[in-house]
Amino acid sequence: MTAEEDAGDVRARARVHAHAGGESRALRQAVARSEGDDAAAYVAFGGASHQLFGRILPELDESMVPVLVMRGGLTMYTVYRSMTAYRPSGVVVPHRKTFPSDGLPSITYLDIPCRRSGGCPSYLLLDPIVNSGQTIVSVVRRIRDLVARPRFQVATLFLSDRGARAMCAEDPDMQIHTMWAGVEVGADGRLVGVPVDSGDCAFGGRAERVRWVRGSDDAEPVDP
């Protein structure tokens, strides 16, 4: 680790709040065993989301706007809505052509509430797996292009150190709430012990699918 990365880790740790306790161990193990079983992963993600929101919702300002980061964020958003009063929400759809990739994903769709009358809107970005952190960085930058002086918090289930560094480098004031922090990145670029894609978990990735993203390649479907 370079001196710059080490300094970034120190800054990031001050912004990361890990909430997993002993009662969360079974959920962590269920995710680790869920390879090839998106339904089991979906249930485990839901249980972990319920525990996370149970801890952080009492501390969040009621004006905080939840923003669903597709596709995986759906696994958290459905739990969030079941635990809170109805309130305006937002959605962002990023697209990454390849995985793993060091580049920023493009934002293909965004719809979020804002305060045109002034003030600093606060957004809670929901994304269950933060690996490189580049998806959240891309979302933050796009929202800043459209909304004046936004403030950000992130709710995630699995967080790597490099993801925390990337997010805190982009926004030093960002607060990050997670169940499991410091999750190791494997040789394949994926988080160790998280053998599922959160988007597949949300939508059922074992089905045959076709994906098409306008602006990515208008003539051809995107490879699954």
PDB file of N, CA and C in Angstrom, residues 110-198:
ATOM      1  N   LEU A 110     -31.532   9.060 -14.733  1.00  0.00           N
ATOM      2  CA  LEU A 110     -31.558   9.595 -13.370  1.00  0.00           C
ATOM      3  C   LEU A 110     -32.861  10.349 -13.153  1.00  0.00           C
ATOM      4  N   ASP A 111     -33.498  10.113 -12.019  1.00  0.00           N
ATOM      5  CA  ASP A 111     -34.727  10.815 -11.642  1.00  0.00           C
ATOM      6  C   ASP A 111     -34.720  10.954 -10.128  1.00  0.00           C
ATOM      7  N   ILE A 112     -34.418  12.164  -9.628  1.00  0.00           N
ATOM      8  CA  ILE A 112     -34.320  12.378  -8.188  1.00  0.00           C
ATOM      9  C   ILE A 112     -35.046  13.658  -7.796  1.00  0.00           C
ATOM     10  N   PRO A 113     -35.629  13.693  -6.589  1.00  0.00           N
ATOM     11  CA  PRO A 113     -36.209  14.936  -6.092  1.00  0.00           C
ATOM     12  C   PRO A 113     -35.103  15.954  -5.810  1.00  0.00           C
ATOM     13  N   CYS A 114     -35.438  17.229  -5.934  1.00  0.00           N
ATOM     14  CA  CYS A 114     -34.484  18.283  -5.599  1.00  0.00           C
ATOM     15  C   CYS A 114     -35.251  19.471  -5.030  1.00  0.00           C
ATOM     16  N   ARG A 115     -34.500  20.406  -4.452  1.00  0.00           N
ATOM     17  CA  ARG A 115     -35.104  21.604  -3.872  1.00  0.00           C
ATOM     18  C   ARG A 115     -34.778  22.798  -4.761  1.00  0.00           C
ATOM     19  N   ARG A 116     -35.672  23.122  -5.642  1.00  0.00           N
ATOM     20  CA  ARG A 116     -35.427  24.248  -6.537  1.00  0.00           C
ATOM     21  C   ARG A 116     -35.493  25.583  -5.799  1.00  0.00           C
ATOM     22  N   SER A 117     -36.106  25.582  -4.612  1.00  0.00           N
ATOM     23  CA  SER A 117     -36.219  26.818  -3.847  1.00  0.00           C
ATOM     24  C   SER A 117     -34.976  27.108  -3.021  1.00  0.00           C
ATOM     25  N   GLY A 118     -33.971  26.229  -3.085  1.00  0.00           N
ATOM     26  CA  GLY A 118     -32.750  26.450  -2.319  1.00  0.00           C
ATOM     27  C   GLY A 118     -32.557  25.391  -1.259  1.00  0.00           C
ATOM     28  N   GLY A 119     -31.530  25.563  -0.463  1.00  0.00           N
ATOM     29  CA  GLY A 119     -31.198  24.570   0.546  1.00  0.00           C
ATOM     30  C   GLY A 119     -30.267  23.518  -0.016  1.00  0.00           C
ATOM     31  N   CYS A 120     -29.803  22.647   0.839  1.00  0.00           N
ATOM     32  CA  CYS A 120     -28.862  21.598   0.447  1.00  0.00           C
ATOM     33  C   CYS A 120     -29.545  20.244   0.555  1.00  0.00           C
ATOM     34  N   PRO A 121     -29.982  19.669  -0.541  1.00  0.00           N
ATOM     35  CA  PRO A 121     -30.649  18.366  -0.469  1.00  0.00           C
ATOM     36  C   PRO A 121     -29.682  17.293  -0.013  1.00  0.00           C
ATOM     37  N   SER A 122     -30.205  16.340   0.749  1.00  0.00           N
ATOM     38  CA  SER A 122     -29.395  15.237   1.259  1.00  0.00           C
ATOM     39  C   SER A 122     -29.894  13.937   0.652  1.00  0.00           C
ATOM     40  N   TYR A 123     -28.972  13.150   0.118  1.00  0.00           N
ATOM     41  CA  TYR A 123     -29.318  11.909  -0.561  1.00  0.00           C
ATOM     42  C   TYR A 123     -28.663  10.718   0.129  1.00  0.00           C
ATOM     43  N   LEU A 124     -29.439   9.652   0.306  1.00  0.00           N
ATOM     44  CA  LEU A 124     -28.935   8.395   0.825  1.00  0.00           C
ATOM     45  C   LEU A 124     -28.879   7.415  -0.339  1.00  0.00           C
ATOM     46  N   LEU A 125     -27.677   7.121  -0.825  1.00  0.00           N
ATOM     47  CA  LEU A 125     -27.497   6.254  -1.983  1.00  0.00           C
ATOM     48  C   LEU A 125     -27.516   4.798  -1.545  1.00  0.00           C
ATOM     49  N   LEU A 126     -28.381   4.001  -2.139  1.00  0.00           N
ATOM     50  CA  LEU A 126     -28.552   2.599  -1.754  1.00  0.00           C
ATOM     51  C   LEU A 126     -27.908   1.688  -2.794  1.00  0.00           C
ATOM     52  N   ASP A 127     -26.844   0.995  -2.394  1.00  0.00           N
ATOM     53  CA  ASP A 127     -26.130   0.086  -3.290  1.00  0.00           C
ATOM     54  C   ASP A 127     -25.508  -1.011  -2.430  1.00  0.00           C
ATOM     55  N   PRO A 128     -25.970  -2.262  -2.549  1.00  0.00           N
ATOM     56  CA  PRO A 128     -25.578  -3.278  -1.573  1.00  0.00           C
ATOM     57  C   PRO A 128     -24.115  -3.715  -1.628  1.00  0.00           C
ATOM     58  N   ILE A 129     -23.470  -3.590  -2.792  1.00  0.00           N
ATOM     59  CA  ILE A 129     -22.070  -4.012  -2.918  1.00  0.00           C
ATOM     60  C   ILE A 129     -21.259  -2.841  -3.450  1.00  0.00           C
ATOM     61  N   VAL A 130     -20.320  -2.350  -2.653  1.00  0.00           N
ATOM     62  CA  VAL A 130     -19.402  -1.302  -3.100  1.00  0.00           C
ATOM     63  C   VAL A 130     -18.014  -1.913  -3.165  1.00  0.00           C
ATOM     64  N   ASN A 131     -17.538  -2.106  -4.375  1.00  0.00           N
ATOM     65  CA  ASN A 131     -16.255  -2.763  -4.616  1.00  0.00           C
ATOM     66  C   ASN A 131     -15.197  -1.710  -4.944  1.00  0.00           C
ATOM     67  N   SER A 132     -15.139  -1.270  -6.187  1.00  0.00           N
ATOM     68  CA  SER A 132     -14.179  -0.223  -6.550  1.00  0.00           C
ATOM     69  C   SER A 132     -14.636   1.156  -6.096  1.00  0.00           C
ATOM     70  N   GLY A 133     -15.943   1.299  -5.875  1.00  0.00           N
ATOM     71  CA  GLY A 133     -16.492   2.613  -5.509  1.00  0.00           C
ATOM     72  C   GLY A 133     -16.792   3.495  -6.698  1.00  0.00           C
ATOM     73  N   GLN A 134     -16.461   3.023  -7.914  1.00  0.00           N
ATOM     74  CA  GLN A 134     -16.606   3.883  -9.090  1.00  0.00           C
ATOM     75  C   GLN A 134     -18.066   4.157  -9.453  1.00  0.00           C
ATOM     76  N   THR A 135     -18.949   3.220  -9.173  1.00  0.00           N
ATOM     77  CA  THR A 135     -20.370   3.472  -9.458  1.00  0.00           C
ATOM     78  C   THR A 135     -20.883   4.630  -8.615  1.00  0.00           C
ATOM     79  N   ILE A 136     -20.589   4.616  -7.322  1.00  0.00           N
ATOM     80  CA  ILE A 136     -21.042   5.701  -6.457  1.00  0.00           C
ATOM     81  C   ILE A 136     -20.390   7.016  -6.860  1.00  0.00           C
ATOM     82  N   VAL A 137     -19.116   6.993  -7.201  1.00  0.00           N
ATOM     83  CA  VAL A 137     -18.430   8.208  -7.655  1.00  0.00           C
ATOM     84  C   VAL A 137     -19.129   8.789  -8.881  1.00  0.00           C
ATOM     85  N   SER A 138     -19.479   7.926  -9.830  1.00  0.00           N
ATOM     86  CA  SER A 138     -20.157   8.385 -11.039  1.00  0.00           C
ATOM     87  C   SER A 138     -21.527   8.974 -10.723  1.00  0.00           C
ATOM     88  N   VAL A 139     -22.262   8.335  -9.802  1.00  0.00           N
ATOM     89  CA  VAL A 139     -23.573   8.841  -9.400  1.00  0.00           C
ATOM     90  C   VAL A 139     -23.442  10.206  -8.729  1.00  0.00           C
ATOM     91  N   VAL A 140     -22.483  10.339  -7.831  1.00  0.00           N
ATOM     92  CA  VAL A 140     -22.270  11.608  -7.121  1.00  0.00           C
ATOM     93  C   VAL A 140     -21.955  12.728  -8.108  1.00  0.00           C
ATOM     94  N   ARG A 141     -21.093  12.449  -9.059  1.00  0.00           N
ATOM     95  CA  ARG A 141     -20.719  13.487 -10.029  1.00  0.00           C
ATOM     96  C   ARG A 141     -21.904  13.913 -10.876  1.00  0.00           C
ATOM     97  N   ARG A 142     -22.718  12.953 -11.294  1.00  0.00           N
ATOM     98  CA  ARG A 142     -23.869  13.316 -12.125  1.00  0.00           C
ATOM     99  C   ARG A 142     -24.880  14.125 -11.342  1.00  0.00           C
ATOM    100  N   ILE A 143     -25.127  13.750 -10.091  1.00  0.00           N
ATOM    101  CA  ILE A 143     -26.071  14.531  -9.282  1.00  0.00           C
ATOM    102  C   ILE A 143     -25.549  15.947  -9.065  1.00  0.00           C
ATOM    103  N   ARG A 144     -24.250  16.092  -8.847  1.00  0.00           N
ATOM    104  CA  ARG A 144     -23.671  17.434  -8.677  1.00  0.00           C
ATOM    105  C   ARG A 144     -23.837  18.279  -9.926  1.00  0.00           C
ATOM    106  N   ASP A 145     -23.843  17.641 -11.097  1.00  0.00           N
ATOM    107  CA  ASP A 145     -24.047  18.383 -12.343  1.00  0.00           C
ATOM    108  C   ASP A 145     -25.448  18.985 -12.416  1.00  0.00           C
ATOM    109  N   LEU A 146     -26.392  18.374 -11.694  1.00  0.00           N
ATOM    110  CA  LEU A 146     -27.798  18.727 -11.847  1.00  0.00           C
ATOM    111  C   LEU A 146     -28.406  19.422 -10.640  1.00  0.00           C
ATOM    112  N   VAL A 147     -27.811  19.242  -9.467  1.00  0.00           N
ATOM    113  CA  VAL A 147     -28.386  19.742  -8.221  1.00  0.00           C
ATOM    114  C   VAL A 147     -27.345  20.576  -7.483  1.00  0.00           C
ATOM    115  N   ALA A 148     -27.765  21.715  -6.979  1.00  0.00           N
ATOM    116  CA  ALA A 148     -26.833  22.601  -6.272  1.00  0.00           C
ATOM    117  C   ALA A 148     -26.567  22.108  -4.848  1.00  0.00           C
ATOM    118  N   ARG A 149     -25.300  21.998  -4.486  1.00  0.00           N
ATOM    119  CA  ARG A 149     -24.833  21.712  -3.125  1.00  0.00           C
ATOM    120  C   ARG A 149     -25.472  20.469  -2.492  1.00  0.00           C
ATOM    121  N   PRO A 150     -25.476  19.353  -3.183  1.00  0.00           N
ATOM    122  CA  PRO A 150     -26.049  18.143  -2.570  1.00  0.00           C
ATOM    123  C   PRO A 150     -25.119  17.583  -1.498  1.00  0.00           C
ATOM    124  N   ARG A 151     -25.706  16.898  -0.548  1.00  0.00           N
ATOM    125  CA  ARG A 151     -24.945  16.171   0.473  1.00  0.00           C
ATOM    126  C   ARG A 151     -25.283  14.692   0.339  1.00  0.00           C
ATOM    127  N   PHE A 152     -24.294  13.854   0.655  1.00  0.00           N
ATOM    128  CA  PHE A 152     -24.454  12.426   0.391  1.00  0.00           C
ATOM    129  C   PHE A 152     -24.131  11.568   1.609  1.00  0.00           C
ATOM    130  N   GLN A 153     -24.946  10.523   1.769  1.00  0.00           N
ATOM    131  CA  GLN A 153     -24.604   9.391   2.606  1.00  0.00           C
ATOM    132  C   GLN A 153     -24.834   8.133   1.766  1.00  0.00           C
ATOM    133  N   VAL A 154     -24.163   7.067   2.129  1.00  0.00           N
ATOM    134  CA  VAL A 154     -24.275   5.810   1.390  1.00  0.00           C
ATOM    135  C   VAL A 154     -24.684   4.708   2.356  1.00  0.00           C
ATOM    136  N   ALA A 155     -25.624   3.880   1.937  1.00  0.00           N
ATOM    137  CA  ALA A 155     -25.984   2.671   2.675  1.00  0.00           C
ATOM    138  C   ALA A 155     -25.631   1.479   1.799  1.00  0.00           C
ATOM    139  N   THR A 156     -24.761   0.616   2.301  1.00  0.00           N
ATOM    140  CA  THR A 156     -24.320  -0.552   1.554  1.00  0.00           C
ATOM    141  C   THR A 156     -24.186  -1.724   2.510  1.00  0.00           C
ATOM    142  N   LEU A 157     -24.159  -2.916   1.982  1.00  0.00           N
ATOM    143  CA  LEU A 157     -24.007  -4.104   2.826  1.00  0.00           C
ATOM    144  C   LEU A 157     -22.557  -4.568   2.884  1.00  0.00           C
ATOM    145  N   PHE A 158     -21.882  -4.561   1.729  1.00  0.00           N
ATOM    146  CA  PHE A 158     -20.508  -5.057   1.640  1.00  0.00           C
ATOM    147  C   PHE A 158     -19.624  -3.946   1.081  1.00  0.00           C
ATOM    148  N   LEU A 159     -18.558  -3.621   1.798  1.00  0.00           N
ATOM    149  CA  LEU A 159     -17.719  -2.483   1.432  1.00  0.00           C
ATOM    150  C   LEU A 159     -16.247  -2.879   1.480  1.00  0.00           C
ATOM    151  N   SER A 160     -15.532  -2.627   0.392  1.00  0.00           N
ATOM    152  CA  SER A 160     -14.087  -2.850   0.381  1.00  0.00           C
ATOM    153  C   SER A 160     -13.372  -1.576   0.804  1.00  0.00           C
ATOM    154  N   ASP A 161     -12.114  -1.722   1.216  1.00  0.00           N
ATOM    155  CA  ASP A 161     -11.328  -0.541   1.591  1.00  0.00           C
ATOM    156  C   ASP A 161     -11.102   0.375   0.402  1.00  0.00           C
ATOM    157  N   ARG A 162     -10.865  -0.217  -0.781  1.00  0.00           N
ATOM    158  CA  ARG A 162     -10.620   0.636  -1.941  1.00  0.00           C
ATOM    159  C   ARG A 162     -11.882   1.408  -2.332  1.00  0.00           C
ATOM    160  N   GLY A 163     -13.053   0.783  -2.126  1.00  0.00           N
ATOM    161  CA  GLY A 163     -14.294   1.490  -2.397  1.00  0.00           C
ATOM    162  C   GLY A 163     -14.497   2.653  -1.455  1.00  0.00           C
ATOM    163  N   ALA A 164     -14.186   2.445  -0.170  1.00  0.00           N
ATOM    164  CA  ALA A 164     -14.296   3.525   0.808  1.00  0.00           C
ATOM    165  C   ALA A 164     -13.342   4.658   0.462  1.00  0.00           C
ATOM    166  N   ARG A 165     -12.110   4.323   0.058  1.00  0.00           N
ATOM    167  CA  ARG A 165     -11.138   5.360  -0.318  1.00  0.00           C
ATOM    168  C   ARG A 165     -11.641   6.177  -1.495  1.00  0.00           C
ATOM    169  N   ALA A 166     -12.163   5.494  -2.516  1.00  0.00           N
ATOM    170  CA  ALA A 166     -12.614   6.195  -3.717  1.00  0.00           C
ATOM    171  C   ALA A 166     -13.763   7.149  -3.404  1.00  0.00           C
ATOM    172  N   MET A 167     -14.726   6.693  -2.610  1.00  0.00           N
ATOM    173  CA  MET A 167     -15.876   7.535  -2.292  1.00  0.00           C
ATOM    174  C   MET A 167     -15.472   8.734  -1.441  1.00  0.00           C
ATOM    175  N   CYS A 168     -14.616   8.503  -0.455  1.00  0.00           N
ATOM    176  CA  CYS A 168     -14.208   9.599   0.429  1.00  0.00           C
ATOM    177  C   CYS A 168     -13.274  10.572  -0.278  1.00  0.00           C
ATOM    178  N   ALA A 169     -12.512  10.091  -1.266  1.00  0.00           N
ATOM    179  CA  ALA A 169     -11.698  11.000  -2.061  1.00  0.00           C
ATOM    180  C   ALA A 169     -12.579  11.914  -2.901  1.00  0.00           C
ATOM    181  N   GLU A 170     -13.694  11.369  -3.384  1.00  0.00           N
ATOM    182  CA  GLU A 170     -14.620  12.165  -4.186  1.00  0.00           C
ATOM    183  C   GLU A 170     -15.394  13.155  -3.323  1.00  0.00           C
ATOM    184  N   ASP A 171     -15.781  12.729  -2.121  1.00  0.00           N
ATOM    185  CA  ASP A 171     -16.565  13.580  -1.223  1.00  0.00           C
ATOM    186  C   ASP A 171     -16.096  13.342   0.212  1.00  0.00           C
ATOM    187  N   PRO A 172     -15.161  14.167   0.699  1.00  0.00           N
ATOM    188  CA  PRO A 172     -14.610  13.967   2.049  1.00  0.00           C
ATOM    189  C   PRO A 172     -15.641  14.066   3.164  1.00  0.00           C
ATOM    190  N   ASP A 173     -16.806  14.649   2.871  1.00  0.00           N
ATOM    191  CA  ASP A 173     -17.843  14.791   3.900  1.00  0.00           C
ATOM    192  C   ASP A 173     -18.852  13.644   3.875  1.00  0.00           C
ATOM    193  N   MET A 174     -18.715  12.731   2.950  1.00  0.00           N
ATOM    194  CA  MET A 174     -19.660  11.627   2.814  1.00  0.00           C
ATOM    195  C   MET A 174     -19.606  10.699   4.034  1.00  0.00           C
ATOM    196  N   GLN A 175     -20.783  10.303   4.509  1.00  0.00           N
ATOM    197  CA  GLN A 175     -20.885   9.302   5.566  1.00  0.00           C
ATOM    198  C   GLN A 175     -21.308   7.982   4.930  1.00  0.00           C
ATOM    199  N   ILE A 176     -20.651   6.891   5.331  1.00  0.00           N
ATOM    200  CA  ILE A 176     -20.895   5.589   4.725  1.00  0.00           C
ATOM    201  C   ILE A 176     -21.360   4.617   5.799  1.00  0.00           C
ATOM    202  N   HIS A 177     -22.546   4.067   5.610  1.00  0.00           N
ATOM    203  CA  HIS A 177     -23.107   3.084   6.543  1.00  0.00           C
ATOM    204  C   HIS A 177     -23.063   1.715   5.874  1.00  0.00           C
ATOM    205  N   THR A 178     -22.499   0.742   6.560  1.00  0.00           N
ATOM    206  CA  THR A 178     -22.382  -0.591   5.975  1.00  0.00           C
ATOM    207  C   THR A 178     -22.567  -1.649   7.046  1.00  0.00           C
ATOM    208  N   MET A 179     -22.843  -2.848   6.608  1.00  0.00           N
ATOM    209  CA  MET A 179     -22.844  -3.969   7.541  1.00  0.00           C
ATOM    210  C   MET A 179     -21.431  -4.498   7.720  1.00  0.00           C
ATOM    211  N   TRP A 180     -20.749  -4.748   6.581  1.00  0.00           N
ATOM    212  CA  TRP A 180     -19.418  -5.349   6.644  1.00  0.00           C
ATOM    213  C   TRP A 180     -18.430  -4.471   5.892  1.00  0.00           C
ATOM    214  N   ALA A 181     -17.470  -3.904   6.612  1.00  0.00           N
ATOM    215  CA  ALA A 181     -16.443  -3.044   6.029  1.00  0.00           C
ATOM    216  C   ALA A 181     -15.149  -3.828   5.847  1.00  0.00           C
ATOM    217  N   GLY A 182     -14.283  -3.310   4.977  1.00  0.00           N
ATOM    218  CA  GLY A 182     -12.985  -3.930   4.776  1.00  0.00           C
ATOM    219  C   GLY A 182     -13.047  -5.293   4.131  1.00  0.00           C
ATOM    220  N   VAL A 183     -14.070  -5.545   3.317  1.00  0.00           N
ATOM    221  CA  VAL A 183     -14.184  -6.847   2.648  1.00  0.00           C
ATOM    222  C   VAL A 183     -13.071  -6.964   1.604  1.00  0.00           C
ATOM    223  N   GLU A 184     -12.383  -8.076   1.607  1.00  0.00           N
ATOM    224  CA  GLU A 184     -11.230  -8.282   0.730  1.00  0.00           C
ATOM    225  C   GLU A 184     -11.665  -8.429  -0.724  1.00  0.00           C
ATOM    226  N   VAL A 185     -10.833  -7.911  -1.627  1.00  0.00           N
ATOM    227  CA  VAL A 185     -11.061  -8.066  -3.065  1.00  0.00           C
ATOM    228  C   VAL A 185     -10.242  -9.241  -3.557  1.00  0.00           C
ATOM    229  N   GLY A 186     -10.884 -10.190  -4.247  1.00  0.00           N
ATOM    230  CA  GLY A 186     -10.201 -11.381  -4.725  1.00  0.00           C
ATOM    231  C   GLY A 186      -9.439 -11.147  -6.012  1.00  0.00           C
ATOM    232  N   ALA A 187      -8.726 -12.167  -6.464  1.00  0.00           N
ATOM    233  CA  ALA A 187      -7.934 -12.078  -7.689  1.00  0.00           C
ATOM    234  C   ALA A 187      -8.798 -11.814  -8.916  1.00  0.00           C
ATOM    235  N   ASP A 188     -10.066 -12.219  -8.849  1.00  0.00           N
ATOM    236  CA  ASP A 188     -10.977 -11.996  -9.979  1.00  0.00           C
ATOM    237  C   ASP A 188     -11.611 -10.623  -9.951  1.00  0.00           C
ATOM    238  N   GLY A 189     -11.237  -9.794  -8.969  1.00  0.00           N
ATOM    239  CA  GLY A 189     -11.775  -8.442  -8.884  1.00  0.00           C
ATOM    240  C   GLY A 189     -13.074  -8.334  -8.118  1.00  0.00           C
ATOM    241  N   ARG A 190     -13.604  -9.459  -7.655  1.00  0.00           N
ATOM    242  CA  ARG A 190     -14.860  -9.448  -6.915  1.00  0.00           C
ATOM    243  C   ARG A 190     -14.594  -9.572  -5.415  1.00  0.00           C
ATOM    244  N   LEU A 191     -15.580  -9.217  -4.618  1.00  0.00           N
ATOM    245  CA  LEU A 191     -15.408  -9.277  -3.173  1.00  0.00           C
ATOM    246  C   LEU A 191     -15.427 -10.722  -2.697  1.00  0.00           C
ATOM    247  N   VAL A 192     -14.476 -11.050  -1.846  1.00  0.00           N
ATOM    248  CA  VAL A 192     -14.364 -12.402  -1.310  1.00  0.00           C
ATOM    249  C   VAL A 192     -15.557 -12.691  -0.395  1.00  0.00           C
ATOM    250  N   GLY A 193     -16.181 -13.859  -0.594  1.00  0.00           N
ATOM    251  CA  GLY A 193     -17.315 -14.238   0.231  1.00  0.00           C
ATOM    252  C   GLY A 193     -18.634 -13.642  -0.222  1.00  0.00           C
ATOM    253  N   VAL A 194     -18.620 -12.964  -1.380  1.00  0.00           N
ATOM    254  CA  VAL A 194     -19.854 -12.407  -1.948  1.00  0.00           C
ATOM    255  C   VAL A 194     -19.946 -12.926  -3.387  1.00  0.00           C
ATOM    256  N   PRO A 195     -20.353 -14.181  -3.554  1.00  0.00           N
ATOM    257  CA  PRO A 195     -20.287 -14.841  -4.866  1.00  0.00           C
ATOM    258  C   PRO A 195     -21.474 -14.551  -5.764  1.00  0.00           C
ATOM    259  N   VAL A 196     -22.131 -13.418  -5.573  1.00  0.00           N
ATOM    260  CA  VAL A 196     -23.319 -13.087  -6.350  1.00  0.00           C
ATOM    261  C   VAL A 196     -23.201 -11.683  -6.905  1.00  0.00           C
ATOM    262  N   ASP A 197     -23.876 -11.442  -7.997  1.00  0.00           N
ATOM    263  CA  ASP A 197     -24.047 -10.096  -8.539  1.00  0.00           C
ATOM    264  C   ASP A 197     -25.325  -9.530  -7.946  1.00  0.00           C
ATOM    265  N   SER A 198     -25.244  -8.346  -7.359  1.00  0.00           N
ATOM    266  CA  SER A 198     -26.425  -7.809  -6.667  1.00  0.00           C
ATOM    267  C   SER A 198     -27.580  -7.549  -7.627  1.00  0.00           C
TER     268      SER A 198
END
